[in-house]
Coordinates of C-alpha atoms in Angstrom, one line a residue:
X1 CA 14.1 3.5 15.9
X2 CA 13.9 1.5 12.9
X3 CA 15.1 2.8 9.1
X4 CA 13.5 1.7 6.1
X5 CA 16.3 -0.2 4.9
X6 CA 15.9 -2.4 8.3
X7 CA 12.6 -3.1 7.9
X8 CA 13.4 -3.8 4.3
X9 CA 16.2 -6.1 5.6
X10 CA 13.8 -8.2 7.9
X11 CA 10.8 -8.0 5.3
X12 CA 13.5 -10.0 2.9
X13 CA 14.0 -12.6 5.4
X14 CA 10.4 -13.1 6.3
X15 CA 10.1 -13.6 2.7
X16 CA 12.7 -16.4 2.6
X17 CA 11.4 -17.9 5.6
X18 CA 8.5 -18.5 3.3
X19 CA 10.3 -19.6 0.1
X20 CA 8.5 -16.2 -1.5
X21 CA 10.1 -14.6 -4.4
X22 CA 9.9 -11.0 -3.6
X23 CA 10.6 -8.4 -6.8
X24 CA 14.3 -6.2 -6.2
X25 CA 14.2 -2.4 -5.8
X26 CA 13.6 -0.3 -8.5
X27 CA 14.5 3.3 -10.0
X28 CA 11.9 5.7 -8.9
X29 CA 10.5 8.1 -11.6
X30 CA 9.8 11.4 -10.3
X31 CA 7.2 12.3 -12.9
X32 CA 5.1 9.9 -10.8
X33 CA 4.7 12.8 -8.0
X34 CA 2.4 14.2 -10.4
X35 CA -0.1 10.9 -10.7
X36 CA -3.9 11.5 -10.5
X37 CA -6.0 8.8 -8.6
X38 CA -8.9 10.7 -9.2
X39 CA -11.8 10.4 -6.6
X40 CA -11.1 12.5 -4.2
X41 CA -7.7 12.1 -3.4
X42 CA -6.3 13.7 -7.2
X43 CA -2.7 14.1 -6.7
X44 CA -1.2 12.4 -3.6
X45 CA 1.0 14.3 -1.0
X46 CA 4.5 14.9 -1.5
X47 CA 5.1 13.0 1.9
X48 CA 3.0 9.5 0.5
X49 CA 5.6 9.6 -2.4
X50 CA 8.3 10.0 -0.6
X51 CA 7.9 7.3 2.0
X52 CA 6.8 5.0 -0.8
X53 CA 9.6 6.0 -2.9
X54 CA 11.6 5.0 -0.3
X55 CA 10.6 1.4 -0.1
X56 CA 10.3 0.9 -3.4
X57 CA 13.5 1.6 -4.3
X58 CA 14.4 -1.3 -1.6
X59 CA 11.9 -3.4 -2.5
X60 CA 9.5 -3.1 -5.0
X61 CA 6.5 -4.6 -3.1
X62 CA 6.1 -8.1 -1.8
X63 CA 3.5 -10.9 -1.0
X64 CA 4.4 -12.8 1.9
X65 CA 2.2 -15.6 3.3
X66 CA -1.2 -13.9 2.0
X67 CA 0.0 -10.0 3.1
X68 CA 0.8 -7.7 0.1
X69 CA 2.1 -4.5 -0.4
X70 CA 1.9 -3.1 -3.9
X71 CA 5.2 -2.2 -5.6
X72 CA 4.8 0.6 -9.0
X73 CA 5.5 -2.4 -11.3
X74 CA 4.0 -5.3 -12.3
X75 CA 5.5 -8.6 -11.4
X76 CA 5.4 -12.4 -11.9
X77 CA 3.0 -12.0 -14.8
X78 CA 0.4 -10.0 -13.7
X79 CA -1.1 -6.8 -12.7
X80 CA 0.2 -6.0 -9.7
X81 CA 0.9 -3.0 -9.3
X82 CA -0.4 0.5 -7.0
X83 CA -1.9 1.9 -10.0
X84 CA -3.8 -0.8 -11.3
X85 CA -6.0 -1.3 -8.0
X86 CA -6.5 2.2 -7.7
X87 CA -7.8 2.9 -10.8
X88 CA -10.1 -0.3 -10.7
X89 CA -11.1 1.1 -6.9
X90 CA -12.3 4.1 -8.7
X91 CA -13.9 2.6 -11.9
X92 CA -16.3 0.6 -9.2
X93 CA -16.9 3.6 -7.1
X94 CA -18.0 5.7 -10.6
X95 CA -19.8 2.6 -11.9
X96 CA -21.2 1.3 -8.6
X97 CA -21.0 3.5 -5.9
X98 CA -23.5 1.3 -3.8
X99 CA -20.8 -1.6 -3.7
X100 CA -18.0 0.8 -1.9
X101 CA -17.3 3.5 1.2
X102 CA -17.3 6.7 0.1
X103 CA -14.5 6.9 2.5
X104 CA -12.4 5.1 0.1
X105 CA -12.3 7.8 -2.1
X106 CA -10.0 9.7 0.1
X107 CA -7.6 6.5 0.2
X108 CA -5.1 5.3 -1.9
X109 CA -5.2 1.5 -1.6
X110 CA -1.7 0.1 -1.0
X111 CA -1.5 -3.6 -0.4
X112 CA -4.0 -6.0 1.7
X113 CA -4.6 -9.7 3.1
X114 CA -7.4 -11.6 2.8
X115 CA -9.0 -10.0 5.3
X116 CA -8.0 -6.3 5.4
X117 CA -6.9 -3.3 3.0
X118 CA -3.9 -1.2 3.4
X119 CA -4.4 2.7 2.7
X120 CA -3.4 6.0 2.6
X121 CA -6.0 8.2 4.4
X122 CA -5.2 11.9 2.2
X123 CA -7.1 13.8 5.0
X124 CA -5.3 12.5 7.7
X125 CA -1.9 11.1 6.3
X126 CA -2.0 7.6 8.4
X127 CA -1.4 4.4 6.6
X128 CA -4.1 2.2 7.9
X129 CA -5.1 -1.3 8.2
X130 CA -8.8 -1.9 7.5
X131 CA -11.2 -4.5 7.8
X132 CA -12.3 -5.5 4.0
X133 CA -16.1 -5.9 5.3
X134 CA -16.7 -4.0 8.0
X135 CA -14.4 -0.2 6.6
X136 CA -14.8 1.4 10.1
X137 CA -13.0 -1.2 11.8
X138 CA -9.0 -0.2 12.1
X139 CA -6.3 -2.3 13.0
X140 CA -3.4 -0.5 12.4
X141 CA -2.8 3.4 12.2
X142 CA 0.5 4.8 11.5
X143 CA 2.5 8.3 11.0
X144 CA 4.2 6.6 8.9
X145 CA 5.2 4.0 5.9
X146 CA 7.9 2.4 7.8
X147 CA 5.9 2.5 11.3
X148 CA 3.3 1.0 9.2
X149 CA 5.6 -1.9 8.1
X150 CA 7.0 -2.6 11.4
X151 CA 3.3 -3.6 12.3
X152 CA 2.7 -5.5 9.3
X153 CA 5.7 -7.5 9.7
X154 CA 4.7 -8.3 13.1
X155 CA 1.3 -9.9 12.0
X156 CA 3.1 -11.6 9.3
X157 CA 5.4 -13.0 11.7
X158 CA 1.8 -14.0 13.6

């Protein structure tokens, strides 16, 4: 079974494999636990930060080839970053709720490709793969952060 640091490890190699810069670790800040992403969701789950705490204290997201994983800070010069997406998720849902699932207001929107969203389903704890378009369609369910990773690596890897 694979550790987070492992899947880290192999993350940072697809990532020079593709000449990609990818941002270092950084120090997690536990007043964080206590974040509101409104919607639905509110505060997330101990267990979300903690498996995201892990990672991104390894690796404080990436963008490899088109697949992205938010980190908690802004890199390379623009708004990257967990909270930024999430708040603009729930601006459009307030300000044009016809444009988005009302199932995304129990998700916290993690990272994406071009053709699917990563999130964090608060009513059943899987992080998910989605089809952008067509929300209903699933592509990857997981227990967990680094489960989830393994299978994302894998598609990167194509």
């Amino acid at each position: 079974m694979m550790i987070m640091k492992d899947v880290v490890d192999e993350i940072k190699i697809l990532a020079s494999q593709y000449d990609e810069v990818i941002p270092a670790g950084i120090d997690f800040d536990s007043s964080i636990y206590d974040y509101d992403f409104e919607a639905k969701i509110g505060t997330a789950p101990r267990s979300f930060w903690e498996q995201y705490r892990e990672f991104v204290e390894l690796l404080d997201g990436f963008d490899i080839d088109g697949f992205y994983i938010f980190g908690l800070k802004n890199h390379f010069g623009y708004e990257n970053n967990i909270f930024h997406f999430n708040k603009k998720n729930s601006e459009i849902a307030k300000d044009a709720p016809a444009l988005t699932f009302d199932e995304y207001q129990y998700c916290i929107l993690f990272g994406g490709s071009s053709l699917d969203i990563y999130t964090y389903d608060v009513r059943t704890n899987k992080w998910e793969s989605r089809d952008r378009f067509q929300y209903d369609n699933l592509f990857i369910s997981c227990n967990t952060l680094t489960e989830f990773l393994i299978a994302l690596t894998s598609e990167i890897q194509g």
